[in-house]
XYZ file of C-alpha atoms in Angstrom:
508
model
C 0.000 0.000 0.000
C 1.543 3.198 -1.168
C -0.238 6.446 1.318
C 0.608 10.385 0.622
C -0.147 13.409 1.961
C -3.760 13.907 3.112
C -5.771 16.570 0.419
C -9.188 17.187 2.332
C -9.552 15.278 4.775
C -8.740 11.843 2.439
C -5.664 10.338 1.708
C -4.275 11.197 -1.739
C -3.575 8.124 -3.074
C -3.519 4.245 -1.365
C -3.687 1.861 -3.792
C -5.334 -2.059 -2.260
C -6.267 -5.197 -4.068
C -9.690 -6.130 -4.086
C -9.188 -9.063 -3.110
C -7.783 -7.807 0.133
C -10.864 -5.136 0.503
C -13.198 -8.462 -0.003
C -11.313 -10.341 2.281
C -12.546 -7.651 4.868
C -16.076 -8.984 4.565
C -15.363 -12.691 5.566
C -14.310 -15.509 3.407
C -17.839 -16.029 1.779
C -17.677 -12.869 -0.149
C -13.819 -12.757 -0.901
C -14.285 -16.481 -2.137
C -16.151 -16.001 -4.809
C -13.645 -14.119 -7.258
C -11.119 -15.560 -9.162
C -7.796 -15.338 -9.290
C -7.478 -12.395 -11.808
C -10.259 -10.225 -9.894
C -8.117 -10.536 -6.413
C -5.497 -8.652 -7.773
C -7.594 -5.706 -9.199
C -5.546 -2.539 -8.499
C -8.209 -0.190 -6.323
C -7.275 3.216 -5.730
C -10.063 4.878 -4.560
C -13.767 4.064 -2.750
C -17.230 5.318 -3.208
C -20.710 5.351 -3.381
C -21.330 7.994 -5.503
C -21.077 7.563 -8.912
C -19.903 10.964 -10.095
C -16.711 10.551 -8.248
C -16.236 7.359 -10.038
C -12.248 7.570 -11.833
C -10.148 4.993 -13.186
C -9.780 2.392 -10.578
C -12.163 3.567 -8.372
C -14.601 0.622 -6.473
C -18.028 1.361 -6.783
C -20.222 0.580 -3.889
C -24.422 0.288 -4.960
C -25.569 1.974 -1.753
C -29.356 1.999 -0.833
C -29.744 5.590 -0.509
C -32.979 7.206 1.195
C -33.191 9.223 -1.776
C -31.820 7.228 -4.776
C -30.636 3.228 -5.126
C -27.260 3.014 -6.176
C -27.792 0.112 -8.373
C -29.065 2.601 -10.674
C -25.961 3.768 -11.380
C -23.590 1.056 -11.210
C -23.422 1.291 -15.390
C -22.713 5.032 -15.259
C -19.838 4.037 -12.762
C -18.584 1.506 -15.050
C -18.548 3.663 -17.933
C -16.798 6.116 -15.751
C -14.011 3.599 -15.348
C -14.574 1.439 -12.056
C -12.603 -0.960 -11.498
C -14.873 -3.315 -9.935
C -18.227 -3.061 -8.511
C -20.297 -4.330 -5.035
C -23.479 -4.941 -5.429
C -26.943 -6.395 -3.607
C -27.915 -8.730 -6.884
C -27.384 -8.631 -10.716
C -23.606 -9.072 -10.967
C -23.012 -6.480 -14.020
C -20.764 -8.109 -16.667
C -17.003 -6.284 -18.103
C -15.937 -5.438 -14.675
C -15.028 -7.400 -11.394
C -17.844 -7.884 -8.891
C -18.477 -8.910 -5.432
C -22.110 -9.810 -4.724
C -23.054 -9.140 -0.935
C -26.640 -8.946 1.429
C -25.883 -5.014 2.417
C -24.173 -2.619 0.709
C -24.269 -0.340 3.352
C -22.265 -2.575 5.509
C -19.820 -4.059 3.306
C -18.803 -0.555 2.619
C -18.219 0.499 5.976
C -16.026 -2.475 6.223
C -14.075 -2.252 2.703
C -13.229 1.376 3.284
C -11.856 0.522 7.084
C -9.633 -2.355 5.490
C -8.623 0.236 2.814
C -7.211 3.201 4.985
C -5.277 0.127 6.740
C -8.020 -0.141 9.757
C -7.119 2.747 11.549
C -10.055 2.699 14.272
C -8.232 -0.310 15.482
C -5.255 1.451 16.167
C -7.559 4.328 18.123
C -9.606 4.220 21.223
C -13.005 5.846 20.152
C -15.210 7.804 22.209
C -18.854 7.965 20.547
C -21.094 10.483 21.697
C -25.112 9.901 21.114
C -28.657 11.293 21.826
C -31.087 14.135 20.766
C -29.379 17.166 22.159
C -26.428 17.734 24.047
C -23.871 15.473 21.713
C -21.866 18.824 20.491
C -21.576 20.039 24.061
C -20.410 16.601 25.692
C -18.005 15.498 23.041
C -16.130 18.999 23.063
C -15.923 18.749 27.164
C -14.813 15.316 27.022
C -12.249 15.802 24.524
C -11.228 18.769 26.881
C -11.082 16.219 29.752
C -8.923 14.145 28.099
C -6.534 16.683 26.708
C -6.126 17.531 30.654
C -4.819 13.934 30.771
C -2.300 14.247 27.972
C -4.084 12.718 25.926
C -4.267 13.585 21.728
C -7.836 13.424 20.531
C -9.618 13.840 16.688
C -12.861 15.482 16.728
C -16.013 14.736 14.653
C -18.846 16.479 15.070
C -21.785 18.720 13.880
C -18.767 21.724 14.174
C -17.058 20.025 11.749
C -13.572 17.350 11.856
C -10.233 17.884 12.790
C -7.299 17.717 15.193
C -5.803 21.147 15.432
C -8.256 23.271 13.736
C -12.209 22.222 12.411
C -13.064 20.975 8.934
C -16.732 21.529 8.252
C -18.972 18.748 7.205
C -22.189 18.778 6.064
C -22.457 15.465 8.549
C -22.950 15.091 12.050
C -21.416 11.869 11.439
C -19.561 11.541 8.033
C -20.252 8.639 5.490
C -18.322 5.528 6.207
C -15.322 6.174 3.194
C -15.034 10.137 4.768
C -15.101 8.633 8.627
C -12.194 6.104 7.845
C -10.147 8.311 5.776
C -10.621 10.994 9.142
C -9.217 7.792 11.165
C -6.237 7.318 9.363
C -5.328 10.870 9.403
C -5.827 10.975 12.978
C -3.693 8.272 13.538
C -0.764 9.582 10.954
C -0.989 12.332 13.260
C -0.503 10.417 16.575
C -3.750 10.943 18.239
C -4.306 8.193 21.286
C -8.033 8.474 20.654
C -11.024 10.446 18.486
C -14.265 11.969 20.611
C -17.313 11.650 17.964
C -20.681 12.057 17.837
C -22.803 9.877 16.166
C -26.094 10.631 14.879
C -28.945 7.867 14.953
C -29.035 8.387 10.811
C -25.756 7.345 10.744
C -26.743 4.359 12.927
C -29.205 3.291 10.464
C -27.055 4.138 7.706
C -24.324 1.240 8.859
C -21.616 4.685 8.627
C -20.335 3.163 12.024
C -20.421 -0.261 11.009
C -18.046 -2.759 12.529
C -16.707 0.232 14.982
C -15.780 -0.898 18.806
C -16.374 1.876 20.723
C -14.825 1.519 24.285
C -16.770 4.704 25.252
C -20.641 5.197 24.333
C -22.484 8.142 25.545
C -26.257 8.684 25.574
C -27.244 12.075 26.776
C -31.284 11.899 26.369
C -33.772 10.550 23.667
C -36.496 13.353 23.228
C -38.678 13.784 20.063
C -36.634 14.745 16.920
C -35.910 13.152 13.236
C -39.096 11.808 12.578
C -39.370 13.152 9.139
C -36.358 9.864 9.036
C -38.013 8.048 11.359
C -41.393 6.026 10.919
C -42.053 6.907 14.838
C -39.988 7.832 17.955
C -39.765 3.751 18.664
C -37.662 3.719 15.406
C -35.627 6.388 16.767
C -35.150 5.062 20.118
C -33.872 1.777 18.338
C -31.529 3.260 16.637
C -29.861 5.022 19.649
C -30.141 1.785 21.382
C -28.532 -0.527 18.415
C -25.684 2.028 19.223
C -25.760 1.642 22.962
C -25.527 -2.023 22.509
C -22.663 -2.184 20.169
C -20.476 -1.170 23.063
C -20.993 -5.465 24.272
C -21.093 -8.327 22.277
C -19.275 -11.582 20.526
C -19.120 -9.477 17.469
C -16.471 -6.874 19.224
C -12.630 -7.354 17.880
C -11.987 -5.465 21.130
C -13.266 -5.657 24.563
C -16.139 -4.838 25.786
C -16.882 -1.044 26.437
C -18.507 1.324 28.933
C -22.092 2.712 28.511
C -23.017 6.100 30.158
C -26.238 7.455 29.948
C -28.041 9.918 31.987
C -30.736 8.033 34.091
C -32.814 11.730 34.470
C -34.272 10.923 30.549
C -36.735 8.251 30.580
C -36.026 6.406 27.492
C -32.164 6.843 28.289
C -32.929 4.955 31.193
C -34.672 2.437 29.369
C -32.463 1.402 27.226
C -29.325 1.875 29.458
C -30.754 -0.394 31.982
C -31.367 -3.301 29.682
C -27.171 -2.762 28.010
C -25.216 -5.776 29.320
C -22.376 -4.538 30.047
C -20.552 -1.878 31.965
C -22.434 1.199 32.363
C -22.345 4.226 34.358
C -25.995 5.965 35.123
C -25.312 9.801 35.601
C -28.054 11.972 36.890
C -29.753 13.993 39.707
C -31.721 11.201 40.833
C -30.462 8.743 44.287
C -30.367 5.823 42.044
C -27.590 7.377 40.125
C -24.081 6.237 40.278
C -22.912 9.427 38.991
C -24.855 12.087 40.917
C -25.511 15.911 40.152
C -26.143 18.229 43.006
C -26.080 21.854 44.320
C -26.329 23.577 40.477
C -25.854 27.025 40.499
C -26.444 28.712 36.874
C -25.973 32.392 36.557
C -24.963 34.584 33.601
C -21.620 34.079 35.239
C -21.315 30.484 35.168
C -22.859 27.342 36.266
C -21.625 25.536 38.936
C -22.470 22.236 40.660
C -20.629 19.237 42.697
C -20.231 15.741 41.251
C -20.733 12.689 43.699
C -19.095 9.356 42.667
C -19.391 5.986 44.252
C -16.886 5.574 47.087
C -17.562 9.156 48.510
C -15.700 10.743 45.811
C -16.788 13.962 44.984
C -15.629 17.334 43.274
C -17.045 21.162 43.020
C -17.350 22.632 39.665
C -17.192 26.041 38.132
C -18.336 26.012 34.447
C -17.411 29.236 32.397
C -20.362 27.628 29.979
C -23.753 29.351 31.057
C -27.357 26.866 31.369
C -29.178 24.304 33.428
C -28.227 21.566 30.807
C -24.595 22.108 31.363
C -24.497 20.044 34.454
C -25.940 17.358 32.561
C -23.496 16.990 29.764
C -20.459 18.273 31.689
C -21.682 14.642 34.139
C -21.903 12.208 31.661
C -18.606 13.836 29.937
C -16.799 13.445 32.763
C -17.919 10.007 33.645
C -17.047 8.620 29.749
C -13.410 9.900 30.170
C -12.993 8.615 33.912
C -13.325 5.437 31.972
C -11.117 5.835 29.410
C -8.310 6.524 32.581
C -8.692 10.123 33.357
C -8.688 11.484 37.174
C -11.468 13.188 38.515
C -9.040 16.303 38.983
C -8.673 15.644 35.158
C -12.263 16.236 34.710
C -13.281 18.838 36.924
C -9.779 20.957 35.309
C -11.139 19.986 32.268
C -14.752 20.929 32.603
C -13.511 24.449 33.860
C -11.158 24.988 30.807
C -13.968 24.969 28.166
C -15.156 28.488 27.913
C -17.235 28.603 24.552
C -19.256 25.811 22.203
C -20.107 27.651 19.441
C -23.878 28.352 19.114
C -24.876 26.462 22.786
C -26.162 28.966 24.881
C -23.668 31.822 23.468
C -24.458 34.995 25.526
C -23.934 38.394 24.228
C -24.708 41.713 25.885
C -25.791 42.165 29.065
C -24.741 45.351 31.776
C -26.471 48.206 30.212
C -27.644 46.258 27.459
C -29.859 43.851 26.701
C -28.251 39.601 26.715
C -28.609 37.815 23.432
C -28.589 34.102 23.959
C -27.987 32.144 20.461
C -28.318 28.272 20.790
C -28.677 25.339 18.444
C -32.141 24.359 19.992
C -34.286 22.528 17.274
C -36.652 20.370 18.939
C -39.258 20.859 21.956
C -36.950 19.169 24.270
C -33.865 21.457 23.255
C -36.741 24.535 23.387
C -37.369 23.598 26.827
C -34.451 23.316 28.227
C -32.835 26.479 26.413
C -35.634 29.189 27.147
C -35.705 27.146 30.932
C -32.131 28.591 31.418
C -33.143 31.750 30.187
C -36.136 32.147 32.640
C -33.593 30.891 35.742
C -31.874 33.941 34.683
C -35.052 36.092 35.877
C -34.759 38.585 32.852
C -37.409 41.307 32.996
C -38.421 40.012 29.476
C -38.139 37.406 27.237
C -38.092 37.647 23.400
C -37.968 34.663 21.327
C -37.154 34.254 17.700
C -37.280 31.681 15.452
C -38.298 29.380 12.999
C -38.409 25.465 11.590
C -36.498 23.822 9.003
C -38.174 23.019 5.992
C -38.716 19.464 4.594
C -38.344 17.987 8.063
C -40.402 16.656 10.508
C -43.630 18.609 10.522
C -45.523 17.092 14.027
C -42.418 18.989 16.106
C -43.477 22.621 14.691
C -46.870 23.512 16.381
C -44.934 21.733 19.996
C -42.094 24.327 19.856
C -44.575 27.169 18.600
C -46.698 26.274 21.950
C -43.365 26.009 23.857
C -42.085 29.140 22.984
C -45.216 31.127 23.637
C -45.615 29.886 26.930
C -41.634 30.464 27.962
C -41.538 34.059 26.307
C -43.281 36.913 26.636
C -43.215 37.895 23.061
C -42.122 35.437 19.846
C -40.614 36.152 16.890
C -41.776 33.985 14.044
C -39.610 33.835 10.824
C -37.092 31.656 8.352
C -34.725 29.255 9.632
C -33.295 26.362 6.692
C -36.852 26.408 4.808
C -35.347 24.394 1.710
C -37.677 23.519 -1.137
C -40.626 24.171 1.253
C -42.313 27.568 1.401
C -41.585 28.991 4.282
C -45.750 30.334 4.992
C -46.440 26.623 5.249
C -43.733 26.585 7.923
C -44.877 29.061 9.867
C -48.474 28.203 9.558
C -47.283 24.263 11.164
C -46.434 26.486 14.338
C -48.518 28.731 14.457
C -50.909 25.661 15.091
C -49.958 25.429 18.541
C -50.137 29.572 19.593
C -52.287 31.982 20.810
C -52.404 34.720 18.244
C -51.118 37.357 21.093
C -47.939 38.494 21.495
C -46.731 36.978 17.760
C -45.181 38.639 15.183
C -44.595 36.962 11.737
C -41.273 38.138 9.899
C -39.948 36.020 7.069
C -36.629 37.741 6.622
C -34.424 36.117 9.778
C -31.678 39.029 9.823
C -35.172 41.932 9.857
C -36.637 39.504 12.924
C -33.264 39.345 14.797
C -32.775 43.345 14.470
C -36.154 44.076 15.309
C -36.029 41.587 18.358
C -33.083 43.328 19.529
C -33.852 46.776 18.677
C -37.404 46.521 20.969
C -35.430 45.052 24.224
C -34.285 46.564 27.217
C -31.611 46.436 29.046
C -32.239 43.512 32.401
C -34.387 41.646 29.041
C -33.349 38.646 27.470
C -34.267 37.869 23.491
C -33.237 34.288 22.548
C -32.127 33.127 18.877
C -33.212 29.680 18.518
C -32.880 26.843 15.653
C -29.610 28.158 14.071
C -26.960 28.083 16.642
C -23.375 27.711 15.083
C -24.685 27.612 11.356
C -22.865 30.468 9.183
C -25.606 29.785 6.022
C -29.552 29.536 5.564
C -30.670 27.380 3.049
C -33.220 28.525 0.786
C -34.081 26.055 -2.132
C -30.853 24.010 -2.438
C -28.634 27.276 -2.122
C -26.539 27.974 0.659
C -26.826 31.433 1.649
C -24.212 32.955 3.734
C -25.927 33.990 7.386
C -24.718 34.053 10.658
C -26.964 34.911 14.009
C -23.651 35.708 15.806
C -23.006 38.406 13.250
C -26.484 39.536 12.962
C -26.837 39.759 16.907
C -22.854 41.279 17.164
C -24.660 44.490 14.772
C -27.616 44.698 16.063
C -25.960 45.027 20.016
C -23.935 47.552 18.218
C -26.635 49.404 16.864
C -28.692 49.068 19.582
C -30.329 52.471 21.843
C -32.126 52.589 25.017
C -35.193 54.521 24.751
């Protein structure tokens, strides 16, 4: 195997037989080629058929939008090399014949970067909300330990500095490529987070996680979905991935946090080690004495064995606690001390777009966070009433072509937990964006509403009507630098819309 210098994100050239990427899939698969086919140059992986090049392996993926099998001629045209495919064995190239694409993949592509995961101790970070938050403070944990860690994430991939990704969890070629790069560059280890569509998608086939973190299961993705039982599955096929004969490593450590319901559920039926984190006296992890200010939040951890440690959080919220736990308790069991964590947990002063807090003083206190589902609504304007603000302004919207039945919940949500809402764009896609706003409306009073479709207009006018001692909060968007309207990407940024309009901002 010859490997260069990585170009984005992938390395620039590796060149594998197929019958050693086959050979990855068990014997059954690899057994079925002749002689000739084994030693099929393959310099290059991928599902998509427009990337296909000269002696590129084409994988027929089952897309949610397209079948790949559709295109396996175009690929061959394009100059594959050899094909994988679900039936109908295409003649003129090289094929292997498998029962999921989606797997076999995942598996190829990890033999074809030279397995790096095996050489890496992976930290996987799941659930509705919180996974950004927790995989950024654990990774901070573990730095405290001296120990190297990648990053993959909804804020993008990287080591030193962030890649973006349009992925919360990339596709199983990008993830493995990511791997070996981390490894070239001597990480120990690689904190990820890993979203239930990639779950379902196999992206994370065949990965042994010896940390698994589930921070809640709340209602979200059911535009994927058939109904939040299908999503709980999927966060539990992850959960139990962490135990099992099919491991090529031992067993890991689930941590959930007992406080969610269906977190509980499903980490109290996982067979092997786990951790429950919460408030609650059942917990082995537990969360007391929280303190959350625009200062700070602050709170004590209590481990088995009368262990214990007092926390000061630069990071602002009454979910903090929460993911700062279970954080803490996934990199205790990857080896770090508890004066690790609690340095670590302290060091962390910003997650860009989680509860970000502008202003304040003798102005007004802009809080922008990710929030995009009732729970994450909740909890973020929650927060912002413990702050006690005179007022609270809300503003935002609901991304188009998505699940429709969470609109009307936030709209009723964010009427009740503001005293005035905001109702505008957020990523309304192909969908019209009155249709949007009509889904939440469903669930509000017609009081205390205004309707602006232009996001940047709503954010200055939110801003420009507050006081100082009031709070306005800029939901849905979070981190995000772009809207998308149709299937452009529009440059926007709440940060830099809130940043002018504090600017421009006059008391009256």
């Amino acid at each position: 195997m010859k490997t260069m210098t990585m170009e984005h994100g992938h390395t620039a050239r590796t060149t594998r037989t197929l019958g050693d990427l086959a050979a990855a899939l068990g014997t059954a698969a690899s057994g079925r080629l002749d002689e000739s086919a084994r030693r099929t140059p393959i310099t290059a992986i991928t599902a998509d058929s427009r990337a296909v090049q000269a002696g590129t392996l084409f994988v027929a993926v089952r897309g949610t939008a397209a079948d790949g099998h559709r295109f396996v001629r175009d690929a061959i045209d394009r100059g594959a090399a050899a094909v994988v495919v679900e039936h109908d064995a295409p003649a003129g190239v090289p094929s292997v014949v498998v029962e999921d694409t989606s797997k076999a993949i995942a598996l190829m592509a990890s033999r074809f970067y030279g397995d790096p995961a095996q050489s890496l101790r992976l930290f996987g970070v799941t659930g509705t909300n919180g996974k950004t938050s927790t995989t950024h403070l654990a990774r901070a944990i573990l730095a405290q330990e001296g120990m190297k860690t990648g990053l993959i994430g909804t804020l993008g991939h990287g080591v030193d500095t962030l890649v973006k990704d349009p992925h919360t969890t990339p596709d199983a070629v990008t993830l493995h490529a990511l791997f070996a790069r981390m490894r070239d560059e001597e990480c120990v280890g690689v904190v990820m987070e890993v979203s239930s569509h990639a779950v379902r998608q196999h992206r994370v086939y065949g990965l042994d996680f010896e940390v698994g973190i589930l921070t809640n299961v709340t209602h979200d993705h059911l535009d994927y979905h058939s109904s939040m039982e299908d999503y709980k599955a999927a966060k539990a096929e992850f959960c139990h991935s962490l135990a099992g004969p099919h491991r090529h490593k031992p067993d890991g450590t689930l941590v959930y946090w007992v406080d969610n319901d269906n977190a509980r559920e499903i980490g109290e039926r996982f067979s092997g080690r786990r951790v429950a984190v919460g408030t609650s006296a059942d917990a082995h992890w537990r969360v007391s004495n929280v303190v959350v200010s625009l200062d700070g939040t602050r709170f004590t951890l209590e481990l088995p064995k009368g262990e214990r440690a007092d926390v000061a959080m630069q990071l602002r919220g009454a979910f903090v606690p929460s993911n700062a736990a279970v954080a803490a308790a996934g990199a205790m069991a990857m080896g770090a001390s508890l004066e690790s964590a609690r340095r670590g947990l302290e060091s962390v002063d910003r997650v860009p777009g989680r509860f970000e807090a502008l202003g304040g003083r003798d102005k007004p206190v802009i809080v922008i966070d990710y929030a995009h589902t009732p729970d994450g609504f909740e909890r973020v304007l929650g927060t912002c009433q413990s702050l006690r603000p005179k007022r609270i302004i809300t503003v935002f919207g609901c991304g188009g072509d998505r699940d429709r039945t969470k609109r009307p919940i936030m709209g009723g949500l964010a009427q009740r937990m503001s005293d005035r809402v905001y109702l505008t764009t957020d990523n309304p896609r192909t969908e019209r964006v009155e249709n949007i706003i009509n889904d939440i409306r469903a669930g509000m009073r017609s009081e205390n509403v205004v309707v602006e479709l232009d996001r940047e207009a709503a954010i200055r006018a939110a801003i420009q009507e507050s006081k100082p001692g009031e709070l306005v909060a800029l939901l849905g968007k979070g981190h995000e630098d772009y809207q998308i309207m149709g299937t452009t990407k529009v440059p926007f940024s709440d940060r830099r819309v809130a940043e002018e309009g504090l600017a421009q901002w006059s008391a009256r």
